[in-house]
GROMACS .gro file of C-alpha atoms in nm:
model
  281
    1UNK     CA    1  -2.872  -1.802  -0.234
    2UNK     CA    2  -2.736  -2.060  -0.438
    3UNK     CA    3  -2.324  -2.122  -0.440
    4UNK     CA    4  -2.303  -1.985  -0.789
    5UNK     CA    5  -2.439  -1.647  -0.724
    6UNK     CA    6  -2.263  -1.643  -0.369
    7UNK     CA    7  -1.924  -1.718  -0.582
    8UNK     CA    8  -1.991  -1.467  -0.835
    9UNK     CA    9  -2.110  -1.150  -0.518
   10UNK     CA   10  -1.732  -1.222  -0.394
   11UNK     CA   11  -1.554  -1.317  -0.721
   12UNK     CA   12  -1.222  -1.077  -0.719
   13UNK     CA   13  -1.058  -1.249  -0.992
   14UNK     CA   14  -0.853  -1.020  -1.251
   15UNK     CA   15  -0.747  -1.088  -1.554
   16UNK     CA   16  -0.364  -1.037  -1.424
   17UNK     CA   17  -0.247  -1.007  -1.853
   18UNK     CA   18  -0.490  -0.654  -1.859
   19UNK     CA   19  -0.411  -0.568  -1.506
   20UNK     CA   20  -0.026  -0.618  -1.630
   21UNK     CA   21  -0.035  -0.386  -1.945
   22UNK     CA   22  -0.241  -0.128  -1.771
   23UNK     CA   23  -0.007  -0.113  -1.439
   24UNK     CA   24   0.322  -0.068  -1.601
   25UNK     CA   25   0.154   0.151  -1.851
   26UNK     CA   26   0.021   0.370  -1.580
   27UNK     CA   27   0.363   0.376  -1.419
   28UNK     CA   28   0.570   0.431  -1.743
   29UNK     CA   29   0.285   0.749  -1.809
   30UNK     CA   30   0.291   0.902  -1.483
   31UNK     CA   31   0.658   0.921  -1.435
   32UNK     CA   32   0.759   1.025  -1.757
   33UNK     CA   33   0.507   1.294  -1.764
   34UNK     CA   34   0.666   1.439  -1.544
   35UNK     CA   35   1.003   1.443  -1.695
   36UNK     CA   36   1.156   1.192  -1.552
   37UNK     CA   37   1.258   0.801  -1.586
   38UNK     CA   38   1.299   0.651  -1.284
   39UNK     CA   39   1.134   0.499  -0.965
   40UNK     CA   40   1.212   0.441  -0.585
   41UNK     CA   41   1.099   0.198  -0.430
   42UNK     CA   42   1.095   0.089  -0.026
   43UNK     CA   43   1.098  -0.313  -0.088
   44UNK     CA   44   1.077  -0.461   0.273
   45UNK     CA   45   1.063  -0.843   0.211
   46UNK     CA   46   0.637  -0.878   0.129
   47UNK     CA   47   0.419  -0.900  -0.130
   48UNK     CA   48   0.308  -0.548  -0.218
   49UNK     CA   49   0.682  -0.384  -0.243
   50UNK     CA   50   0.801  -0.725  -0.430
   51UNK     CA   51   0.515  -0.710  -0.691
   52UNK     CA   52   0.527  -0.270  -0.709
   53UNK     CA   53   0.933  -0.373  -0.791
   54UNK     CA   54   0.834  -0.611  -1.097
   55UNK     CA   55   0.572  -0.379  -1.223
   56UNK     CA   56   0.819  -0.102  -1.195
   57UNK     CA   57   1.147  -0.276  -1.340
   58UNK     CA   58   0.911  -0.406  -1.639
   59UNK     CA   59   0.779  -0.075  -1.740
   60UNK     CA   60   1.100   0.140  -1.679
   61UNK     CA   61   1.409  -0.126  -1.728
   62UNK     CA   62   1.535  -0.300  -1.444
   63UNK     CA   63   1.848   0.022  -1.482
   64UNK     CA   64   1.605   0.257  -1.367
   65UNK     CA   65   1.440   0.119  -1.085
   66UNK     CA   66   1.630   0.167  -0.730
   67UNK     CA   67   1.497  -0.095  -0.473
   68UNK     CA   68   1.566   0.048  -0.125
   69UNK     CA   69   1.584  -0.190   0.201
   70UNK     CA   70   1.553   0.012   0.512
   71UNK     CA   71   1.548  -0.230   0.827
   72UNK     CA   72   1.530  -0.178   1.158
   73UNK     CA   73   1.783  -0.363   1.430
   74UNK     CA   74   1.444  -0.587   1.512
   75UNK     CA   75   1.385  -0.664   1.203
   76UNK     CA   76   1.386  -1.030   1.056
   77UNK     CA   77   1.698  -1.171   0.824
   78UNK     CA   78   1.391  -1.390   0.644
   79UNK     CA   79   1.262  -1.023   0.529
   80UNK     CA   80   1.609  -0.892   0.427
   81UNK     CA   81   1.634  -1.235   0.222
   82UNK     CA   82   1.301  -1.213   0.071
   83UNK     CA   83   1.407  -0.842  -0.019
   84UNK     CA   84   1.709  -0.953  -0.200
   85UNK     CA   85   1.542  -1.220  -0.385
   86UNK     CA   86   1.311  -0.958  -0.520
   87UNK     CA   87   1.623  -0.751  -0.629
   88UNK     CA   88   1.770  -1.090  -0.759
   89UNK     CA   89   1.433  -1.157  -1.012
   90UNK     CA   90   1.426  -0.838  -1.160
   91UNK     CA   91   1.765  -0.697  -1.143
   92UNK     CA   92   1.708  -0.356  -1.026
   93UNK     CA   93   1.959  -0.161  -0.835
   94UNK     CA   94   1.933  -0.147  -0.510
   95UNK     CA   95   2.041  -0.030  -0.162
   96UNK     CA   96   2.048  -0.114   0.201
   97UNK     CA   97   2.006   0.174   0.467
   98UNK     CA   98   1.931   0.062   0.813
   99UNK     CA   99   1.752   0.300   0.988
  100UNK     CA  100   1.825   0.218   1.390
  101UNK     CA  101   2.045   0.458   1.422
  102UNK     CA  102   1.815   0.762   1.277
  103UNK     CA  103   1.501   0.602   1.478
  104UNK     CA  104   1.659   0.526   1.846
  105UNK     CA  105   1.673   0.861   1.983
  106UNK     CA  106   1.299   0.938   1.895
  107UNK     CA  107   1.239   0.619   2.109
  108UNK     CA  108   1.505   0.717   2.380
  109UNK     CA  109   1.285   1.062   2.400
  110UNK     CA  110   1.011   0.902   2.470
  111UNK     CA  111   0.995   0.558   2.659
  112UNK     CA  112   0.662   0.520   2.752
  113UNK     CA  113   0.611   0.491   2.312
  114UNK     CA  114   0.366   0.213   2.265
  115UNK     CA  115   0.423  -0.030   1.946
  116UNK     CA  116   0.184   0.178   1.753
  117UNK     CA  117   0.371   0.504   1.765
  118UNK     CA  118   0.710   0.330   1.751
  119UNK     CA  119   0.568   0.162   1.416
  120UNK     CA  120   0.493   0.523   1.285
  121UNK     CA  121   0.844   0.701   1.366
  122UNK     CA  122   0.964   0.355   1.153
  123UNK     CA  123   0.709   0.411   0.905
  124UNK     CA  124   0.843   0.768   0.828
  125UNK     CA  125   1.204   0.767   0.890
  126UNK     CA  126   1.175   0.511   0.583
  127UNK     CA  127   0.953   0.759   0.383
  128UNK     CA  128   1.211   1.034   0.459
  129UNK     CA  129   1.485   0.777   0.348
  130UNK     CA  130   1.298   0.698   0.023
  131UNK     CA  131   1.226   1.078  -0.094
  132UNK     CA  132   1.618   1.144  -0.015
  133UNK     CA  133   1.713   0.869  -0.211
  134UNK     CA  134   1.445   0.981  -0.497
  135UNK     CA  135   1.656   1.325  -0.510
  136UNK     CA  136   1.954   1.158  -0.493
  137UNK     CA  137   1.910   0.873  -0.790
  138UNK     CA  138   1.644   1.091  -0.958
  139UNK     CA  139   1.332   0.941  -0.952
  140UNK     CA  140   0.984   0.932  -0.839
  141UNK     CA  141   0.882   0.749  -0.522
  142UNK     CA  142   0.655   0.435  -0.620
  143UNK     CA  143   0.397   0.333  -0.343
  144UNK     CA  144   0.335  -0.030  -0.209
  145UNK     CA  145  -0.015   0.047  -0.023
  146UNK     CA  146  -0.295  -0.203  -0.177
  147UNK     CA  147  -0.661  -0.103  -0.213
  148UNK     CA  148  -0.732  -0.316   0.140
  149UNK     CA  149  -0.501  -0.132   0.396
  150UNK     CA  150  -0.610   0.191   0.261
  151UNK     CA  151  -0.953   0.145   0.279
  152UNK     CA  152  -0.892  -0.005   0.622
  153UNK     CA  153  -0.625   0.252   0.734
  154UNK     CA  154  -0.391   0.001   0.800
  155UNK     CA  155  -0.133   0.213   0.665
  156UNK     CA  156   0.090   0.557   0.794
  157UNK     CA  157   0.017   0.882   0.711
  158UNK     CA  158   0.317   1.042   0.550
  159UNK     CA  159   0.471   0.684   0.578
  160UNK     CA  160   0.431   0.415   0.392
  161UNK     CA  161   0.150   0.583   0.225
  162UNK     CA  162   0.387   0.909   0.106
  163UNK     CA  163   0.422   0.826  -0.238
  164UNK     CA  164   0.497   1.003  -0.602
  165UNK     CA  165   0.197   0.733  -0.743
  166UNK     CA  166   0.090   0.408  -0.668
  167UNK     CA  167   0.004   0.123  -0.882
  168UNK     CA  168  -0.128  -0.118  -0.614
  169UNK     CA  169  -0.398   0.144  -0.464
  170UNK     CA  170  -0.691  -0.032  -0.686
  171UNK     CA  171  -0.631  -0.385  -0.577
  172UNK     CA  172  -0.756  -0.601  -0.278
  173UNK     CA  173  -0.497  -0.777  -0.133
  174UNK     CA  174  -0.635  -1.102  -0.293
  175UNK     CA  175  -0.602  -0.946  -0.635
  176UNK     CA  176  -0.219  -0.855  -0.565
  177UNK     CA  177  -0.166  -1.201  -0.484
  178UNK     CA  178  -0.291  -1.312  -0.789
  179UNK     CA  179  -0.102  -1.060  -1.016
  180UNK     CA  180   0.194  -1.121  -0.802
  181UNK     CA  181   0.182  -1.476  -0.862
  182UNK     CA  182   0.132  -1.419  -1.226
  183UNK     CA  183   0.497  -1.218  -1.237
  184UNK     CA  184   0.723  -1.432  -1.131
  185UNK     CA  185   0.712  -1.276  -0.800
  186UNK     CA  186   0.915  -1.579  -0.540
  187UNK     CA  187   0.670  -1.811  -0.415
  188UNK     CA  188   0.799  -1.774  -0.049
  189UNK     CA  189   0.714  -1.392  -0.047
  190UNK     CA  190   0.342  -1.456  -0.201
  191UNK     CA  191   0.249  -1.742   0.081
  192UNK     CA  192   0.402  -1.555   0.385
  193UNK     CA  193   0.233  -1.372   0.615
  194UNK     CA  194   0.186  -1.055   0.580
  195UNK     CA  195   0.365  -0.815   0.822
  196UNK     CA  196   0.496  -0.466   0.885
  197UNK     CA  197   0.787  -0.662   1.056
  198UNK     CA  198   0.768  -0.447   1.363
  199UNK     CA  199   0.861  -0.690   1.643
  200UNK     CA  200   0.899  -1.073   1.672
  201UNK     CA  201   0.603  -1.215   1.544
  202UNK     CA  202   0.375  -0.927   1.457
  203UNK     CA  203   0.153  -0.994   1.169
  204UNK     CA  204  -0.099  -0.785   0.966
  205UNK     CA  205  -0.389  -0.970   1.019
  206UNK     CA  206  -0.335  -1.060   1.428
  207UNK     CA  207  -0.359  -0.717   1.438
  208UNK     CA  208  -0.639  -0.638   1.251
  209UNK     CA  209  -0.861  -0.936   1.380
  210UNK     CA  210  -0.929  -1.093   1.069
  211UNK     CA  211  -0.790  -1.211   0.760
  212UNK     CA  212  -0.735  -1.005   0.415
  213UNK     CA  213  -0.950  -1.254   0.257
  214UNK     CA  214  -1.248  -1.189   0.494
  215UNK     CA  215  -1.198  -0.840   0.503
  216UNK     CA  216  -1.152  -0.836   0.064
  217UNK     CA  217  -1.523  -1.023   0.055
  218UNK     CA  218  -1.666  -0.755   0.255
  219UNK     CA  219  -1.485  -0.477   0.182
  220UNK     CA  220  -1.550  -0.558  -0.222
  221UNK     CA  221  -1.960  -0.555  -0.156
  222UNK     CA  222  -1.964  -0.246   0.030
  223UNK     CA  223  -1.700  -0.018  -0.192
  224UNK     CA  224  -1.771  -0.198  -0.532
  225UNK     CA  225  -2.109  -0.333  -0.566
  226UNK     CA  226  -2.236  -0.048  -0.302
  227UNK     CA  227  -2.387  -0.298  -0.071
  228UNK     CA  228  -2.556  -0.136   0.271
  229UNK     CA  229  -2.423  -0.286   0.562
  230UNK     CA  230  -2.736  -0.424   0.677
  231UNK     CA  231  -2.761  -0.623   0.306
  232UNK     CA  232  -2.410  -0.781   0.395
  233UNK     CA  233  -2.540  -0.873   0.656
  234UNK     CA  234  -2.829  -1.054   0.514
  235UNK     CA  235  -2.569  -1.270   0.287
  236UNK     CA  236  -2.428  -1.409   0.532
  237UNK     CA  237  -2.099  -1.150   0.738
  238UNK     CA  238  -2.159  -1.157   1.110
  239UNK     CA  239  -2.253  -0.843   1.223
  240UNK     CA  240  -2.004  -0.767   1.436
  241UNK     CA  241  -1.729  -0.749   1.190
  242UNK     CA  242  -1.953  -0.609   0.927
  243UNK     CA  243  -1.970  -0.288   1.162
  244UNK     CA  244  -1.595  -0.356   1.285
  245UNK     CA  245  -1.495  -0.262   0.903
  246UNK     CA  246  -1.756  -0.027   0.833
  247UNK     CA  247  -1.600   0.184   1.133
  248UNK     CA  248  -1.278   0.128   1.007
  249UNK     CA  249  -1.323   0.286   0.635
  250UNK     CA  250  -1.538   0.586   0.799
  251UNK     CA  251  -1.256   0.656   1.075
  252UNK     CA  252  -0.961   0.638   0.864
  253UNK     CA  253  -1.118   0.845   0.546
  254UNK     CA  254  -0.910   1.152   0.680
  255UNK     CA  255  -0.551   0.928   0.542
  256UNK     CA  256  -0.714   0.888   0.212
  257UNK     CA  257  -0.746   1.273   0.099
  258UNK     CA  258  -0.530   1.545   0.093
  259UNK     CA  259  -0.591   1.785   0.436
  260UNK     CA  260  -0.889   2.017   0.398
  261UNK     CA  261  -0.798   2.364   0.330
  262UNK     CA  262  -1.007   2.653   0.464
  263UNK     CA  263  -1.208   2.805   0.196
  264UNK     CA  264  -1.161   3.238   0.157
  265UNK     CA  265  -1.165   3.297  -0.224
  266UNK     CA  266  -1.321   3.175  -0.532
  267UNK     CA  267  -1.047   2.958  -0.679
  268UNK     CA  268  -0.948   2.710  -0.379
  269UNK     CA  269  -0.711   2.434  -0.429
  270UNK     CA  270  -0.859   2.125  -0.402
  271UNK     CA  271  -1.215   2.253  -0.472
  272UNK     CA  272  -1.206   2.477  -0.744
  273UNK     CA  273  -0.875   2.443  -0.925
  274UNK     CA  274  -0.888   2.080  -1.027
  275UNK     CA  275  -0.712   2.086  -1.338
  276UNK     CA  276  -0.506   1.771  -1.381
  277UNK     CA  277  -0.221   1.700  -1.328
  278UNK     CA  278  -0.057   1.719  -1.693
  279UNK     CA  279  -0.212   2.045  -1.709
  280UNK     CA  280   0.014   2.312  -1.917
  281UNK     CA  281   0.226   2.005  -2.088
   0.00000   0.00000   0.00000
Protein backbone atom coordinates (compact mmCIF):
# COMPACT_ATOMS: atom_id res chain seq x y z
CA UNK A 1 0.00 0.00 0.00
CA UNK A 2 1.58 3.07 -0.85
CA UNK A 3 2.03 6.00 2.09
CA UNK A 4 -0.55 8.13 0.38
CA UNK A 5 -3.40 5.78 0.54
CA UNK A 6 -2.16 4.49 4.08
CA UNK A 7 -2.37 8.42 5.12
CA UNK A 8 -5.61 8.97 3.61
CA UNK A 9 -7.34 5.06 5.42
CA UNK A 10 -6.31 6.91 8.86
CA UNK A 11 -6.71 10.63 7.94
CA UNK A 12 -9.02 12.10 10.98
CA UNK A 13 -8.50 15.58 10.11
CA UNK A 14 -11.66 18.03 10.55
CA UNK A 15 -12.19 21.01 9.31
CA UNK A 16 -12.29 22.50 13.10
CA UNK A 17 -14.21 26.14 11.37
CA UNK A 18 -17.43 23.52 10.32
CA UNK A 19 -16.93 21.36 13.31
CA UNK A 20 -17.05 24.91 15.30
CA UNK A 21 -20.38 26.32 13.80
CA UNK A 22 -22.05 22.99 13.94
CA UNK A 23 -21.02 22.21 17.78
CA UNK A 24 -22.13 25.38 19.34
CA UNK A 25 -25.06 25.32 17.02
CA UNK A 26 -26.02 21.92 18.22
CA UNK A 27 -25.58 23.06 21.79
CA UNK A 28 -27.36 26.50 21.45
CA UNK A 29 -30.48 24.12 19.63
CA UNK A 30 -30.67 21.46 22.05
CA UNK A 31 -30.78 23.50 25.14
CA UNK A 32 -32.98 26.08 24.13
CA UNK A 33 -35.42 23.65 22.81
CA UNK A 34 -35.99 22.76 25.70
CA UNK A 35 -36.69 26.01 27.29
CA UNK A 36 -33.87 26.80 28.76
CA UNK A 37 -30.41 28.87 28.42
CA UNK A 38 -27.90 27.51 30.26
CA UNK A 39 -25.25 24.68 30.67
CA UNK A 40 -23.31 22.78 33.49
CA UNK A 41 -20.44 21.69 33.06
CA UNK A 42 -17.92 19.20 35.30
CA UNK A 43 -14.43 20.85 34.02
CA UNK A 44 -11.70 18.68 35.77
CA UNK A 45 -8.39 20.16 34.41
CA UNK A 46 -8.24 17.99 30.63
CA UNK A 47 -8.95 18.40 27.34
CA UNK A 48 -12.50 17.22 26.76
CA UNK A 49 -14.23 19.38 29.77
CA UNK A 50 -11.80 22.47 28.72
CA UNK A 51 -12.83 22.32 24.99
CA UNK A 52 -16.98 21.21 25.97
CA UNK A 53 -16.45 24.77 28.26
CA UNK A 54 -15.37 26.93 25.07
CA UNK A 55 -17.92 25.36 22.86
CA UNK A 56 -20.45 25.98 25.51
CA UNK A 57 -19.48 29.67 26.67
CA UNK A 58 -19.33 30.55 22.74
CA UNK A 59 -22.73 29.38 21.88
CA UNK A 60 -24.59 30.45 25.15
CA UNK A 61 -22.39 33.62 26.55
CA UNK A 62 -19.76 33.03 28.87
CA UNK A 63 -22.97 34.39 31.71
CA UNK A 64 -24.65 31.30 31.14
CA UNK A 65 -22.27 28.68 31.35
CA UNK A 66 -21.44 27.36 35.09
CA UNK A 67 -18.01 25.49 35.10
CA UNK A 68 -18.05 23.13 38.11
CA UNK A 69 -14.63 21.72 39.73
CA UNK A 70 -15.33 18.78 41.90
CA UNK A 71 -11.91 17.30 43.27
CA UNK A 72 -11.14 14.75 45.32
CA UNK A 73 -8.48 15.11 48.48
CA UNK A 74 -6.00 12.98 45.95
CA UNK A 75 -6.43 14.94 43.40
CA UNK A 76 -3.59 17.05 41.66
CA UNK A 77 -3.24 21.13 42.23
CA UNK A 78 -1.79 20.98 38.32
CA UNK A 79 -5.58 19.82 37.47
CA UNK A 80 -7.29 22.43 39.73
CA UNK A 81 -4.89 25.03 37.85
CA UNK A 82 -5.56 23.79 34.47
CA UNK A 83 -9.36 24.01 35.55
CA UNK A 84 -9.10 27.58 36.43
CA UNK A 85 -7.27 28.55 33.42
CA UNK A 86 -10.14 27.16 31.45
CA UNK A 87 -12.55 29.36 33.58
CA UNK A 88 -9.94 32.23 33.10
CA UNK A 89 -10.17 31.94 28.84
CA UNK A 90 -13.68 31.96 28.60
CA UNK A 91 -15.02 33.67 31.56
CA UNK A 92 -17.73 31.46 32.63
CA UNK A 93 -18.89 31.23 36.15
CA UNK A 94 -17.80 28.79 38.01
CA UNK A 95 -17.61 26.76 41.26
CA UNK A 96 -15.47 24.57 43.37
CA UNK A 97 -17.13 21.60 45.38
CA UNK A 98 -14.78 19.06 46.71
CA UNK A 99 -16.27 15.96 47.01
CA UNK A 100 -14.03 13.93 49.87
CA UNK A 101 -16.20 14.45 52.26
CA UNK A 102 -19.50 13.02 50.33
CA UNK A 103 -17.16 10.03 48.87
CA UNK A 104 -15.12 8.78 52.17
CA UNK A 105 -17.72 6.93 53.89
CA UNK A 106 -18.66 4.83 50.71
CA UNK A 107 -14.88 3.92 50.88
CA UNK A 108 -14.85 3.52 54.78
CA UNK A 109 -17.91 0.89 54.04
CA UNK A 110 -16.08 -0.93 52.06
CA UNK A 111 -12.18 -1.30 52.34
CA UNK A 112 -11.38 -4.03 50.34
CA UNK A 113 -12.75 -1.26 47.15
CA UNK A 114 -10.28 -1.73 44.39
CA UNK A 115 -9.23 1.57 42.28
CA UNK A 116 -11.82 0.69 39.76
CA UNK A 117 -14.84 0.87 41.97
CA UNK A 118 -13.38 3.73 44.02
CA UNK A 119 -13.04 5.60 40.50
CA UNK A 120 -16.86 4.92 39.94
CA UNK A 121 -18.30 6.15 43.48
CA UNK A 122 -15.93 9.45 42.26
CA UNK A 123 -17.30 9.29 38.94
CA UNK A 124 -20.94 9.64 40.27
CA UNK A 125 -20.80 11.61 43.36
CA UNK A 126 -19.57 14.29 40.65
CA UNK A 127 -22.55 13.45 38.30
CA UNK A 128 -24.90 13.82 41.34
CA UNK A 129 -23.02 17.17 42.11
CA UNK A 130 -23.45 18.40 38.51
CA UNK A 131 -27.38 17.58 38.11
CA UNK A 132 -27.81 19.44 41.68
CA UNK A 133 -26.03 22.24 40.54
CA UNK A 134 -28.05 22.09 37.01
CA UNK A 135 -31.35 22.55 39.29
CA UNK A 136 -29.83 24.91 41.25
CA UNK A 137 -28.29 27.51 38.43
CA UNK A 138 -30.87 26.25 35.88
CA UNK A 139 -29.36 24.59 33.24
CA UNK A 140 -28.75 21.54 31.32
CA UNK A 141 -25.83 19.24 32.11
CA UNK A 142 -23.22 19.34 29.09
CA UNK A 143 -21.16 16.03 28.65
CA UNK A 144 -17.28 15.79 28.19
CA UNK A 145 -17.20 11.96 26.91
CA UNK A 146 -15.36 11.91 23.28
CA UNK A 147 -16.33 9.43 20.55
CA UNK A 148 -13.01 7.17 21.73
CA UNK A 149 -13.82 6.40 25.47
CA UNK A 150 -17.28 5.63 24.55
CA UNK A 151 -16.69 3.37 21.99
CA UNK A 152 -14.03 1.87 24.25
CA UNK A 153 -16.08 2.11 27.53
CA UNK A 154 -13.58 3.95 29.11
CA UNK A 155 -16.11 5.95 30.69
CA UNK A 156 -18.89 5.52 33.94
CA UNK A 157 -22.19 4.64 33.62
CA UNK A 158 -24.36 7.25 35.22
CA UNK A 159 -20.99 9.15 35.74
CA UNK A 160 -19.18 10.96 33.67
CA UNK A 161 -21.28 9.75 30.91
CA UNK A 162 -24.81 11.16 32.68
CA UNK A 163 -25.35 14.00 30.61
CA UNK A 164 -28.37 16.47 29.31
CA UNK A 165 -26.31 16.25 25.57
CA UNK A 166 -22.98 16.00 24.50
CA UNK A 167 -21.12 17.76 21.88
CA UNK A 168 -17.84 15.76 22.00
CA UNK A 169 -19.63 12.16 21.51
CA UNK A 170 -18.74 12.27 17.54
CA UNK A 171 -15.08 12.97 17.86
CA UNK A 172 -11.92 10.74 18.30
CA UNK A 173 -9.82 11.98 20.74
CA UNK A 174 -7.37 13.13 17.97
CA UNK A 175 -10.10 15.24 16.44
CA UNK A 176 -10.80 17.02 19.95
CA UNK A 177 -7.31 17.85 20.06
CA UNK A 178 -7.38 19.45 16.98
CA UNK A 179 -10.62 21.51 17.54
CA UNK A 180 -9.35 22.18 20.96
CA UNK A 181 -6.28 23.57 19.69
CA UNK A 182 -8.15 25.58 17.17
CA UNK A 183 -10.17 27.46 20.30
CA UNK A 184 -7.85 28.88 22.17
CA UNK A 185 -8.06 26.06 24.50
CA UNK A 186 -4.34 26.53 26.95
CA UNK A 187 -1.64 24.75 25.36
CA UNK A 188 -0.65 22.97 28.69
CA UNK A 189 -4.16 21.26 28.94
CA UNK A 190 -4.03 20.03 25.05
CA UNK A 191 -0.31 18.33 25.46
CA UNK A 192 -0.94 16.71 28.92
CA UNK A 193 -1.72 13.46 29.51
CA UNK A 194 -4.78 12.44 29.66
CA UNK A 195 -6.16 11.24 33.05
CA UNK A 196 -9.19 10.64 35.22
CA UNK A 197 -6.81 11.97 38.01
CA UNK A 198 -7.66 9.09 40.28
CA UNK A 199 -4.38 8.52 42.17
CA UNK A 200 -0.74 9.71 41.76
CA UNK A 201 0.19 9.06 38.42
CA UNK A 202 -2.74 7.29 36.82
CA UNK A 203 -3.13 7.99 33.22
CA UNK A 204 -5.76 7.09 30.54
CA UNK A 205 -3.75 5.36 28.28
CA UNK A 206 -1.41 3.18 31.03
CA UNK A 207 -4.53 1.93 31.70
CA UNK A 208 -5.88 1.12 28.61
CA UNK A 209 -2.58 -0.35 27.08
CA UNK A 210 -2.26 1.81 24.27
CA UNK A 211 -2.37 5.21 23.12
CA UNK A 212 -5.59 7.32 21.85
CA UNK A 213 -3.81 7.73 18.69
CA UNK A 214 -3.43 3.93 18.08
CA UNK A 215 -6.65 3.16 19.32
CA UNK A 216 -8.35 6.46 16.93
CA UNK A 217 -6.54 4.63 13.67
CA UNK A 218 -8.23 1.50 14.45
CA UNK A 219 -11.13 2.37 15.99
CA UNK A 220 -11.87 4.96 12.80
CA UNK A 221 -11.54 1.78 10.15
CA UNK A 222 -13.71 -0.44 11.98
CA UNK A 223 -16.73 2.15 13.09
CA UNK A 224 -16.31 4.56 10.04
CA UNK A 225 -15.08 2.95 6.99
CA UNK A 226 -16.70 -0.55 8.33
CA UNK A 227 -13.47 -2.40 8.08
CA UNK A 228 -13.64 -6.35 9.30
CA UNK A 229 -11.20 -7.02 11.77
CA UNK A 230 -9.40 -9.47 9.83
CA UNK A 231 -8.93 -6.49 6.88
CA UNK A 232 -7.24 -4.31 9.70
CA UNK A 233 -5.37 -6.68 10.14
CA UNK A 234 -4.15 -7.09 6.68
CA UNK A 235 -3.07 -3.16 6.73
CA UNK A 236 -0.90 -3.49 8.99
CA UNK A 237 -2.63 -3.50 13.32
CA UNK A 238 -1.15 -6.43 15.18
CA UNK A 239 -3.61 -8.77 15.89
CA UNK A 240 -3.59 -8.80 19.25
CA UNK A 241 -4.77 -5.35 19.82
CA UNK A 242 -6.98 -5.45 16.83
CA UNK A 243 -9.07 -8.13 18.89
CA UNK A 244 -8.08 -6.30 22.31
CA UNK A 245 -10.42 -3.29 20.89
CA UNK A 246 -12.78 -5.23 19.04
CA UNK A 247 -13.66 -6.89 22.56
CA UNK A 248 -13.71 -3.72 24.05
CA UNK A 249 -16.55 -1.94 21.77
CA UNK A 250 -18.66 -5.39 21.85
CA UNK A 251 -18.36 -5.62 25.84
CA UNK A 252 -19.07 -2.16 26.70
CA UNK A 253 -22.12 -1.64 24.01
CA UNK A 254 -24.53 -2.10 27.10
CA UNK A 255 -23.08 1.89 28.42
CA UNK A 256 -23.90 3.20 25.05
CA UNK A 257 -27.88 2.61 24.99
CA UNK A 258 -30.49 3.28 27.19
CA UNK A 259 -31.41 -0.21 29.41
CA UNK A 260 -33.61 -2.61 27.47
CA UNK A 261 -37.11 -2.57 28.52
CA UNK A 262 -39.23 -5.75 28.45
CA UNK A 263 -41.58 -5.69 25.62
CA UNK A 264 -45.75 -6.41 26.72
CA UNK A 265 -47.72 -3.99 24.45
CA UNK A 266 -47.70 -2.54 21.08
CA UNK A 267 -46.32 0.93 21.73
CA UNK A 268 -42.93 0.26 23.77
CA UNK A 269 -40.62 3.00 24.61
CA UNK A 270 -37.62 2.76 22.96
CA UNK A 271 -38.96 0.51 20.15
CA UNK A 272 -42.06 1.76 19.04
CA UNK A 273 -42.52 5.30 20.31
CA UNK A 274 -39.54 6.99 18.75
CA UNK A 275 -40.81 10.28 18.15
CA UNK A 276 -38.11 12.88 18.70
CA UNK A 277 -37.33 14.62 21.01
CA UNK A 278 -38.93 18.15 20.01
CA UNK A 279 -41.97 16.27 19.49
CA UNK A 280 -45.28 18.39 20.49
CA UNK A 281 -43.14 21.89 20.31
Amino acid sequence: MANDERQEMHDLTINTDLARQILTGFIHTEITRTGHSKAVIGVSGGIDSALSCFLAAEALGAQNVLAVRMPYKTSSQDSLDDAQSVVDATGVQSTTIPISEMVDPMLQRFPEMDSMRKGNVMARMRMIVLYDQSVAFKGLVVGTSNKTEILLGYTTLWGDMASGLNPLGDLYKTQVRQLARAMGVPEAIIQKPPTADLWKGQTDEGELGFTYEEADKLLYLLVDQRYTPDECIAHGFPAAFVTAVVERVRRNQFKRILPPIAKLSNRTIGYDFLYLRDWGT
